[in-house]
Amino acid sequence: MFALVNVAVMSLLARAPDGGLSLEVVLREHFTDALLAPLYQLSNAFMAEPFEHFLHHARTNDQLHIFRRVAGQLVGFQLWRAFAGRSAGERFVLGGKLRILPEARRQGLHLASGLSVLLSERQRFPEAAITRLGVASLFGFVSIVRRVARYDFVNEASRPDLIDVIGEVTHASRYTFDASTGLVRVGIFITPEQLLRYPPSYFESPAARAYCARNPAFRTNGSYLAFAFEVDRENLAALAYGAAEAVLCCGSDAHAAAQQLLGGL
């Protein structure tokens, strides 16, 4: 189990325009149907799946991060799981179900959430080789990897341990991982309304093009792609700057804020 929200991350979110943002952490033992139902309603408007399917996947995770305006308005959430690998000194962090209302996107919430988890893992296990895993839709994938220095898709050409761990975590969520293609059949479908929110230029970014080349039928096939990146100084620095720039909506204070986020790492 990893620690609760990083203090520097909370301070950064409080500086967001229009009164600030907050991140609430809920541990798995408190994942009640009543808590998860409004999150499902938010999620299903963009990525459609049955409620039971949503509940099962949610409960394979350790923590839920709920994003709110300071006044309390729910604007999104993400799930997290951290666990040891088979080899000594190996750790994995898996992020799942990133969902944010359109009006709260591009404000760095998912970056701040992820950074809090990754920094906590790095501080708790300073000598470990930590890998961040993801099984993501096009939109979740682009929002994350455009803010890291290096990443890789996970498929048959990947390290055996990455193939194995993606197979294990997807099986636990009742998903199906095809290592030959890197596709993960999740049974979650992008709604037409979600697709209409993105202009043609969005799909021309390098990250989007890389994803679409590997999952060309993403609009209708109910499948995601698996990816991974190392939790090293270079990727943490890129994430910290990306989070600071997005939350503060400018680059002028981002470098100083990123250094505060990284602390002594």
PDB file of C-alpha atoms in Angstrom:
ATOM      1  CA  MET A   1       0.000   0.000   0.000  1.00  0.00           C
ATOM      2  CA  PHE A   2       1.406   3.363  -0.909  1.00  0.00           C
ATOM      3  CA  ALA A   3       1.177   6.578   1.092  1.00  0.00           C
ATOM      4  CA  LEU A   4      -1.542   9.176   0.820  1.00  0.00           C
ATOM      5  CA  VAL A   5      -1.325  12.277  -1.336  1.00  0.00           C
ATOM      6  CA  ASN A   6       2.024  14.030  -1.601  1.00  0.00           C
ATOM      7  CA  VAL A   7       1.882  17.386   0.223  1.00  0.00           C
ATOM      8  CA  ALA A   8       3.595  19.226  -2.639  1.00  0.00           C
ATOM      9  CA  VAL A   9       1.019  17.821  -5.083  1.00  0.00           C
ATOM     10  CA  MET A  10      -1.848  19.040  -2.891  1.00  0.00           C
ATOM     11  CA  SER A  11      -0.242  22.479  -2.638  1.00  0.00           C
ATOM     12  CA  LEU A  12       0.109  22.633  -6.421  1.00  0.00           C
ATOM     13  CA  LEU A  13      -3.534  21.703  -7.013  1.00  0.00           C
ATOM     14  CA  ALA A  14      -4.658  24.360  -4.529  1.00  0.00           C
ATOM     15  CA  ARG A  15      -2.959  26.966  -6.761  1.00  0.00           C
ATOM     16  CA  ALA A  16      -5.048  26.060  -9.823  1.00  0.00           C
ATOM     17  CA  PRO A  17      -7.137  28.888 -11.334  1.00  0.00           C
ATOM     18  CA  ASP A  18     -10.778  29.438 -10.337  1.00  0.00           C
ATOM     19  CA  GLY A  19     -10.297  28.561  -6.683  1.00  0.00           C
ATOM     20  CA  GLY A  20      -8.128  25.482  -6.939  1.00  0.00           C
ATOM     21  CA  LEU A  21      -8.590  21.733  -7.172  1.00  0.00           C
ATOM     22  CA  SER A  22      -8.409  18.908  -4.650  1.00  0.00           C
ATOM     23  CA  LEU A  23      -7.540  15.224  -4.657  1.00  0.00           C
ATOM     24  CA  GLU A  24      -9.299  12.877  -2.227  1.00  0.00           C
ATOM     25  CA  VAL A  25      -7.859   9.410  -1.580  1.00  0.00           C
ATOM     26  CA  VAL A  26     -10.115   6.440  -0.780  1.00  0.00           C
ATOM     27  CA  LEU A  27      -8.649   3.044   0.155  1.00  0.00           C
ATOM     28  CA  ARG A  28     -10.050  -0.158  -1.340  1.00  0.00           C
ATOM     29  CA  GLU A  29     -11.779  -1.283   1.867  1.00  0.00           C
ATOM     30  CA  HIS A  30     -14.050   1.756   1.504  1.00  0.00           C
ATOM     31  CA  PHE A  31     -15.044   1.075  -2.146  1.00  0.00           C
ATOM     32  CA  THR A  32     -18.789   0.788  -1.556  1.00  0.00           C
ATOM     33  CA  ASP A  33     -21.363   0.638  -4.337  1.00  0.00           C
ATOM     34  CA  ALA A  34     -22.751   3.966  -3.091  1.00  0.00           C
ATOM     35  CA  LEU A  35     -19.332   5.595  -3.445  1.00  0.00           C
ATOM     36  CA  LEU A  36     -18.657   4.114  -6.877  1.00  0.00           C
ATOM     37  CA  ALA A  37     -22.113   4.679  -8.427  1.00  0.00           C
ATOM     38  CA  PRO A  38     -21.673   8.422  -9.200  1.00  0.00           C
ATOM     39  CA  LEU A  39     -18.206   7.703 -10.562  1.00  0.00           C
ATOM     40  CA  TYR A  40     -19.712   5.110 -12.877  1.00  0.00           C
ATOM     41  CA  GLN A  41     -22.289   7.637 -14.084  1.00  0.00           C
ATOM     42  CA  LEU A  42     -19.516  10.096 -14.894  1.00  0.00           C
ATOM     43  CA  SER A  43     -17.445   7.415 -16.606  1.00  0.00           C
ATOM     44  CA  ASN A  44     -20.221   5.815 -18.631  1.00  0.00           C
ATOM     45  CA  ALA A  45     -21.024   9.075 -20.405  1.00  0.00           C
ATOM     46  CA  PHE A  46     -17.673   8.798 -22.192  1.00  0.00           C
ATOM     47  CA  MET A  47     -16.618   5.143 -22.038  1.00  0.00           C
ATOM     48  CA  ALA A  48     -19.578   2.765 -21.919  1.00  0.00           C
ATOM     49  CA  GLU A  49     -19.566  -0.478 -19.914  1.00  0.00           C
ATOM     50  CA  PRO A  50     -21.959  -2.354 -17.562  1.00  0.00           C
ATOM     51  CA  PHE A  51     -21.967  -1.299 -13.902  1.00  0.00           C
ATOM     52  CA  GLU A  52     -20.891  -4.772 -12.706  1.00  0.00           C
ATOM     53  CA  HIS A  53     -17.940  -4.670 -15.120  1.00  0.00           C
ATOM     54  CA  PHE A  54     -16.959  -1.258 -13.719  1.00  0.00           C
ATOM     55  CA  LEU A  55     -17.250  -2.433 -10.099  1.00  0.00           C
ATOM     56  CA  HIS A  56     -15.141  -5.539 -10.668  1.00  0.00           C
ATOM     57  CA  HIS A  57     -12.281  -3.603 -12.248  1.00  0.00           C
ATOM     58  CA  ALA A  58     -12.414  -0.883  -9.583  1.00  0.00           C
ATOM     59  CA  ARG A  59     -11.986  -3.452  -6.825  1.00  0.00           C
ATOM     60  CA  THR A  60      -8.807  -4.880  -8.332  1.00  0.00           C
ATOM     61  CA  ASN A  61      -7.111  -1.602  -7.321  1.00  0.00           C
ATOM     62  CA  ASP A  62      -5.652  -0.332  -4.042  1.00  0.00           C
ATOM     63  CA  GLN A  63      -6.626   3.322  -4.112  1.00  0.00           C
ATOM     64  CA  LEU A  64      -9.133   5.635  -5.700  1.00  0.00           C
ATOM     65  CA  HIS A  65      -8.204   9.259  -6.359  1.00  0.00           C
ATOM     66  CA  ILE A  66     -11.267  11.518  -6.628  1.00  0.00           C
ATOM     67  CA  PHE A  67     -10.807  14.932  -8.238  1.00  0.00           C
ATOM     68  CA  ARG A  68     -12.956  17.851  -7.086  1.00  0.00           C
ATOM     69  CA  ARG A  69     -13.234  21.586  -7.295  1.00  0.00           C
ATOM     70  CA  VAL A  70     -12.568  23.206  -3.928  1.00  0.00           C
ATOM     71  CA  ALA A  71     -16.335  23.752  -3.581  1.00  0.00           C
ATOM     72  CA  GLY A  72     -16.794  19.965  -3.739  1.00  0.00           C
ATOM     73  CA  GLN A  73     -17.921  19.437  -7.329  1.00  0.00           C
ATOM     74  CA  LEU A  74     -16.859  16.026  -8.645  1.00  0.00           C
ATOM     75  CA  VAL A  75     -14.828  16.427 -11.850  1.00  0.00           C
ATOM     76  CA  GLY A  76     -13.100  13.059 -12.239  1.00  0.00           C
ATOM     77  CA  PHE A  77     -11.214  10.145 -10.744  1.00  0.00           C
ATOM     78  CA  GLN A  78      -8.475   7.572 -11.275  1.00  0.00           C
ATOM     79  CA  LEU A  79      -7.669   4.178  -9.769  1.00  0.00           C
ATOM     80  CA  TRP A  80      -4.215   2.954  -8.698  1.00  0.00           C
ATOM     81  CA  ARG A  81      -2.500  -0.257  -7.722  1.00  0.00           C
ATOM     82  CA  ALA A  82       1.132  -0.829  -6.631  1.00  0.00           C
ATOM     83  CA  PHE A  83       2.744  -4.231  -6.168  1.00  0.00           C
ATOM     84  CA  ALA A  84       6.020  -6.136  -6.097  1.00  0.00           C
ATOM     85  CA  GLY A  85       7.329  -7.972  -9.143  1.00  0.00           C
ATOM     86  CA  ARG A  86       8.654 -11.510  -9.201  1.00  0.00           C
ATOM     87  CA  SER A  87      12.271 -10.397  -9.083  1.00  0.00           C
ATOM     88  CA  ALA A  88      13.850  -8.855  -6.003  1.00  0.00           C
ATOM     89  CA  GLY A  89      13.860  -5.066  -6.162  1.00  0.00           C
ATOM     90  CA  GLU A  90      11.189  -4.908  -8.872  1.00  0.00           C
ATOM     91  CA  ARG A  91       7.990  -2.872  -8.396  1.00  0.00           C
ATOM     92  CA  PHE A  92       5.038  -2.014 -10.632  1.00  0.00           C
ATOM     93  CA  VAL A  93       2.461   0.778 -10.470  1.00  0.00           C
ATOM     94  CA  LEU A  94      -0.722   0.352 -12.501  1.00  0.00           C
ATOM     95  CA  GLY A  95      -3.059   3.245 -13.216  1.00  0.00           C
ATOM     96  CA  GLY A  96      -6.611   2.557 -14.346  1.00  0.00           C
ATOM     97  CA  LYS A  97      -9.909   4.165 -15.287  1.00  0.00           C
ATOM     98  CA  LEU A  98      -8.793   7.743 -15.778  1.00  0.00           C
ATOM     99  CA  ARG A  99     -12.021   9.723 -16.221  1.00  0.00           C
ATOM    100  CA  ILE A 100     -12.292  13.532 -16.140  1.00  0.00           C
ATOM    101  CA  LEU A 101     -15.159  15.795 -17.147  1.00  0.00           C
ATOM    102  CA  PRO A 102     -14.443  17.747 -20.358  1.00  0.00           C
ATOM    103  CA  GLU A 103     -14.442  21.100 -18.573  1.00  0.00           C
ATOM    104  CA  ALA A 104     -11.741  19.896 -16.157  1.00  0.00           C
ATOM    105  CA  ARG A 105      -9.419  18.325 -18.723  1.00  0.00           C
ATOM    106  CA  ARG A 106      -6.006  19.776 -19.578  1.00  0.00           C
ATOM    107  CA  GLN A 107      -5.609  20.955 -15.989  1.00  0.00           C
ATOM    108  CA  GLY A 108      -3.078  18.322 -14.982  1.00  0.00           C
ATOM    109  CA  LEU A 109      -5.257  16.372 -12.566  1.00  0.00           C
ATOM    110  CA  HIS A 110      -4.194  12.956 -13.848  1.00  0.00           C
ATOM    111  CA  LEU A 111      -0.548  14.031 -13.933  1.00  0.00           C
ATOM    112  CA  ALA A 112      -0.676  15.273 -10.352  1.00  0.00           C
ATOM    113  CA  SER A 113      -2.426  12.088  -9.240  1.00  0.00           C
ATOM    114  CA  GLY A 114       0.110   9.864 -10.955  1.00  0.00           C
ATOM    115  CA  LEU A 115       3.047  11.895  -9.730  1.00  0.00           C
ATOM    116  CA  SER A 116       1.822  11.589  -6.141  1.00  0.00           C
ATOM    117  CA  VAL A 117       1.723   7.796  -6.437  1.00  0.00           C
ATOM    118  CA  LEU A 118       5.039   7.467  -8.281  1.00  0.00           C
ATOM    119  CA  LEU A 119       6.902   9.792  -5.917  1.00  0.00           C
ATOM    120  CA  SER A 120       5.546   7.854  -2.950  1.00  0.00           C
ATOM    121  CA  GLU A 121       6.729   4.576  -4.457  1.00  0.00           C
ATOM    122  CA  ARG A 122      10.145   6.013  -5.264  1.00  0.00           C
ATOM    123  CA  GLN A 123      10.530   7.380  -1.722  1.00  0.00           C
ATOM    124  CA  ARG A 124       9.451   4.089  -0.138  1.00  0.00           C
ATOM    125  CA  PHE A 125      11.605   1.951  -2.433  1.00  0.00           C
ATOM    126  CA  PRO A 126      14.577   4.168  -3.398  1.00  0.00           C
ATOM    127  CA  GLU A 127      16.660   1.297  -4.805  1.00  0.00           C
ATOM    128  CA  ALA A 128      13.858  -0.513  -6.642  1.00  0.00           C
ATOM    129  CA  ALA A 129      13.364  -0.697 -10.391  1.00  0.00           C
ATOM    130  CA  ILE A 130       9.832   0.743 -10.644  1.00  0.00           C
ATOM    131  CA  THR A 131       7.749   0.522 -13.811  1.00  0.00           C
ATOM    132  CA  ARG A 132       4.529   2.405 -14.429  1.00  0.00           C
ATOM    133  CA  LEU A 133       2.038   0.246 -16.336  1.00  0.00           C
ATOM    134  CA  GLY A 134      -1.018   1.339 -18.258  1.00  0.00           C
ATOM    135  CA  VAL A 135      -3.861  -0.212 -20.238  1.00  0.00           C
ATOM    136  CA  ALA A 136      -5.431   2.783 -21.894  1.00  0.00           C
ATOM    137  CA  SER A 137      -7.806   4.142 -24.475  1.00  0.00           C
ATOM    138  CA  LEU A 138      -6.361   6.468 -27.073  1.00  0.00           C
ATOM    139  CA  PHE A 139      -7.332   9.523 -25.027  1.00  0.00           C
ATOM    140  CA  GLY A 140      -5.886   8.274 -21.750  1.00  0.00           C
ATOM    141  CA  PHE A 141      -2.721   7.134 -23.481  1.00  0.00           C
ATOM    142  CA  VAL A 142      -2.071  10.451 -25.227  1.00  0.00           C
ATOM    143  CA  SER A 143      -2.743  12.463 -22.068  1.00  0.00           C
ATOM    144  CA  ILE A 144      -0.062  10.511 -20.204  1.00  0.00           C
ATOM    145  CA  VAL A 145       2.731   9.720 -22.645  1.00  0.00           C
ATOM    146  CA  ARG A 146       2.938  13.200 -24.120  1.00  0.00           C
ATOM    147  CA  ARG A 147       4.217  14.243 -20.690  1.00  0.00           C
ATOM    148  CA  VAL A 148       6.918  11.594 -20.238  1.00  0.00           C
ATOM    149  CA  ALA A 149      10.405  11.410 -21.704  1.00  0.00           C
ATOM    150  CA  ARG A 150      10.292   7.747 -22.749  1.00  0.00           C
ATOM    151  CA  TYR A 151       7.747   4.950 -22.928  1.00  0.00           C
ATOM    152  CA  ASP A 152       7.135   1.655 -24.747  1.00  0.00           C
ATOM    153  CA  PHE A 153       4.115  -0.308 -25.878  1.00  0.00           C
ATOM    154  CA  VAL A 154       3.893  -3.773 -24.325  1.00  0.00           C
ATOM    155  CA  ASN A 155       3.655  -6.621 -26.834  1.00  0.00           C
ATOM    156  CA  GLU A 156       5.471  -9.795 -27.875  1.00  0.00           C
ATOM    157  CA  ALA A 157       8.686  -7.818 -28.449  1.00  0.00           C
ATOM    158  CA  SER A 158       8.737  -6.561 -24.848  1.00  0.00           C
ATOM    159  CA  ARG A 159      10.625  -7.942 -21.878  1.00  0.00           C
ATOM    160  CA  PRO A 160       9.100 -11.256 -20.701  1.00  0.00           C
ATOM    161  CA  ASP A 161       8.350  -9.849 -17.247  1.00  0.00           C
ATOM    162  CA  LEU A 162       6.313  -7.001 -18.768  1.00  0.00           C
ATOM    163  CA  ILE A 163       4.350  -9.401 -20.954  1.00  0.00           C
ATOM    164  CA  ASP A 164       3.655 -11.611 -17.936  1.00  0.00           C
ATOM    165  CA  VAL A 165       2.570  -8.813 -15.603  1.00  0.00           C
ATOM    166  CA  ILE A 166       0.243  -7.246 -18.192  1.00  0.00           C
ATOM    167  CA  GLY A 167      -1.267 -10.675 -18.734  1.00  0.00           C
ATOM    168  CA  GLU A 168      -1.824 -11.081 -15.001  1.00  0.00           C
ATOM    169  CA  VAL A 169      -3.363  -7.667 -14.302  1.00  0.00           C
ATOM    170  CA  THR A 170      -5.632  -7.802 -17.338  1.00  0.00           C
ATOM    171  CA  HIS A 171      -6.824 -11.288 -16.415  1.00  0.00           C
ATOM    172  CA  ALA A 172      -7.664 -10.042 -12.894  1.00  0.00           C
ATOM    173  CA  SER A 173      -9.893  -7.382 -14.463  1.00  0.00           C
ATOM    174  CA  ARG A 174     -11.529  -9.963 -16.788  1.00  0.00           C
ATOM    175  CA  TYR A 175      -9.811  -8.415 -19.783  1.00  0.00           C
ATOM    176  CA  THR A 176      -7.959 -10.342 -22.507  1.00  0.00           C
ATOM    177  CA  PHE A 177      -4.399  -9.440 -23.509  1.00  0.00           C
ATOM    178  CA  ASP A 178      -3.111 -10.490 -26.936  1.00  0.00           C
ATOM    179  CA  ALA A 179       0.673 -10.168 -26.709  1.00  0.00           C
ATOM    180  CA  SER A 180       1.070 -10.653 -30.452  1.00  0.00           C
ATOM    181  CA  THR A 181      -0.646  -7.317 -31.109  1.00  0.00           C
ATOM    182  CA  GLY A 182      -0.471  -5.577 -27.725  1.00  0.00           C
ATOM    183  CA  LEU A 183      -4.255  -5.216 -27.778  1.00  0.00           C
ATOM    184  CA  VAL A 184      -6.254  -5.642 -24.583  1.00  0.00           C
ATOM    185  CA  ARG A 185      -9.910  -6.514 -25.069  1.00  0.00           C
ATOM    186  CA  VAL A 186     -11.605  -4.551 -22.266  1.00  0.00           C
ATOM    187  CA  GLY A 187     -15.209  -4.446 -23.439  1.00  0.00           C
ATOM    188  CA  ILE A 188     -15.398  -0.686 -22.892  1.00  0.00           C
ATOM    189  CA  PHE A 189     -16.584   1.376 -25.831  1.00  0.00           C
ATOM    190  CA  ILE A 190     -15.966   5.004 -26.703  1.00  0.00           C
ATOM    191  CA  THR A 191     -19.246   6.880 -26.988  1.00  0.00           C
ATOM    192  CA  PRO A 192     -19.959   8.943 -30.135  1.00  0.00           C
ATOM    193  CA  GLU A 193     -20.162  12.056 -27.941  1.00  0.00           C
ATOM    194  CA  GLN A 194     -16.638  11.457 -26.663  1.00  0.00           C
ATOM    195  CA  LEU A 195     -15.239  11.105 -30.188  1.00  0.00           C
ATOM    196  CA  LEU A 196     -16.914  14.319 -31.335  1.00  0.00           C
ATOM    197  CA  ARG A 197     -15.050  16.307 -28.684  1.00  0.00           C
ATOM    198  CA  TYR A 198     -11.734  15.872 -30.503  1.00  0.00           C
ATOM    199  CA  PRO A 199     -10.847  17.717 -33.736  1.00  0.00           C
ATOM    200  CA  PRO A 200      -9.056  15.920 -36.605  1.00  0.00           C
ATOM    201  CA  SER A 201      -5.795  17.622 -35.608  1.00  0.00           C
ATOM    202  CA  TYR A 202      -5.813  15.719 -32.291  1.00  0.00           C
ATOM    203  CA  PHE A 203      -5.303  12.433 -34.102  1.00  0.00           C
ATOM    204  CA  GLU A 204      -2.233  13.779 -35.910  1.00  0.00           C
ATOM    205  CA  SER A 205      -0.080  14.157 -32.784  1.00  0.00           C
ATOM    206  CA  PRO A 206       2.879  11.726 -32.601  1.00  0.00           C
ATOM    207  CA  ALA A 207       1.403   9.851 -29.638  1.00  0.00           C
ATOM    208  CA  ALA A 208      -2.031   9.539 -31.264  1.00  0.00           C
ATOM    209  CA  ARG A 209      -0.530   8.355 -34.540  1.00  0.00           C
ATOM    210  CA  ALA A 210       1.564   5.735 -32.734  1.00  0.00           C
ATOM    211  CA  TYR A 211      -1.526   4.458 -30.905  1.00  0.00           C
ATOM    212  CA  CYS A 212      -3.766   4.430 -33.979  1.00  0.00           C
ATOM    213  CA  ALA A 213      -1.151   2.543 -35.988  1.00  0.00           C
ATOM    214  CA  ARG A 214      -1.335  -0.285 -33.429  1.00  0.00           C
ATOM    215  CA  ASN A 215      -5.069  -0.088 -32.738  1.00  0.00           C
ATOM    216  CA  PRO A 216      -6.692   1.299 -35.911  1.00  0.00           C
ATOM    217  CA  ALA A 217     -10.192   0.126 -34.948  1.00  0.00           C
ATOM    218  CA  PHE A 218     -10.073   1.794 -31.505  1.00  0.00           C
ATOM    219  CA  ARG A 219     -13.336   3.647 -32.164  1.00  0.00           C
ATOM    220  CA  THR A 220     -15.419   0.468 -32.221  1.00  0.00           C
ATOM    221  CA  ASN A 221     -13.441  -2.591 -31.078  1.00  0.00           C
ATOM    222  CA  GLY A 222     -13.657  -2.187 -27.294  1.00  0.00           C
ATOM    223  CA  SER A 223      -9.894  -2.678 -27.047  1.00  0.00           C
ATOM    224  CA  TYR A 224      -7.075  -0.683 -25.503  1.00  0.00           C
ATOM    225  CA  LEU A 225      -3.284  -0.863 -25.720  1.00  0.00           C
ATOM    226  CA  ALA A 226      -0.817  -1.729 -22.965  1.00  0.00           C
ATOM    227  CA  PHE A 227       2.194   0.491 -22.351  1.00  0.00           C
ATOM    228  CA  ALA A 228       4.930   1.013 -19.757  1.00  0.00           C
ATOM    229  CA  PHE A 229       7.606   3.468 -18.699  1.00  0.00           C
ATOM    230  CA  GLU A 230      10.381   3.434 -16.149  1.00  0.00           C
ATOM    231  CA  VAL A 231       9.942   5.560 -13.009  1.00  0.00           C
ATOM    232  CA  ASP A 232      13.349   7.179 -13.257  1.00  0.00           C
ATOM    233  CA  ARG A 233      14.619  10.718 -12.755  1.00  0.00           C
ATOM    234  CA  GLU A 234      14.082  11.694 -16.386  1.00  0.00           C
ATOM    235  CA  ASN A 235      10.458  10.567 -16.545  1.00  0.00           C
ATOM    236  CA  LEU A 236       9.647  11.944 -13.081  1.00  0.00           C
ATOM    237  CA  ALA A 237      11.102  15.339 -14.064  1.00  0.00           C
ATOM    238  CA  ALA A 238       9.055  15.385 -17.276  1.00  0.00           C
ATOM    239  CA  LEU A 239       5.884  14.471 -15.370  1.00  0.00           C
ATOM    240  CA  ALA A 240       6.545  17.071 -12.682  1.00  0.00           C
ATOM    241  CA  TYR A 241       7.014  19.849 -15.212  1.00  0.00           C
ATOM    242  CA  GLY A 242       3.967  18.694 -17.175  1.00  0.00           C
ATOM    243  CA  ALA A 243       1.805  18.627 -14.058  1.00  0.00           C
ATOM    244  CA  ALA A 244       2.977  22.056 -12.904  1.00  0.00           C
ATOM    245  CA  GLU A 245       2.513  23.626 -16.326  1.00  0.00           C
ATOM    246  CA  ALA A 246      -0.973  22.168 -16.766  1.00  0.00           C
ATOM    247  CA  VAL A 247      -2.251  22.957 -13.270  1.00  0.00           C
ATOM    248  CA  LEU A 248      -0.914  26.508 -13.252  1.00  0.00           C
ATOM    249  CA  CYS A 249      -1.998  27.075 -16.887  1.00  0.00           C
ATOM    250  CA  CYS A 250       1.313  28.722 -17.734  1.00  0.00           C
ATOM    251  CA  GLY A 251       4.998  27.944 -18.011  1.00  0.00           C
ATOM    252  CA  SER A 252       6.401  30.889 -16.064  1.00  0.00           C
ATOM    253  CA  ASP A 253       6.143  29.239 -12.631  1.00  0.00           C
ATOM    254  CA  ALA A 254       6.258  25.629 -13.815  1.00  0.00           C
ATOM    255  CA  HIS A 255       9.990  25.032 -13.390  1.00  0.00           C
ATOM    256  CA  ALA A 256      10.016  26.189  -9.768  1.00  0.00           C
ATOM    257  CA  ALA A 257       6.837  24.255  -9.001  1.00  0.00           C
ATOM    258  CA  ALA A 258       8.283  21.123 -10.632  1.00  0.00           C
ATOM    259  CA  GLN A 259      11.374  21.344  -8.432  1.00  0.00           C
ATOM    260  CA  GLN A 260       9.156  21.589  -5.372  1.00  0.00           C
ATOM    261  CA  LEU A 261       7.300  18.484  -6.489  1.00  0.00           C
ATOM    262  CA  LEU A 262      10.496  16.516  -6.976  1.00  0.00           C
ATOM    263  CA  GLY A 263      11.935  17.604  -3.633  1.00  0.00           C
ATOM    264  CA  GLY A 264      15.159  15.786  -2.853  1.00  0.00           C
ATOM    265  CA  LEU A 265      14.841  13.111  -5.555  1.00  0.00           C
TER     266      LEU A 265
END
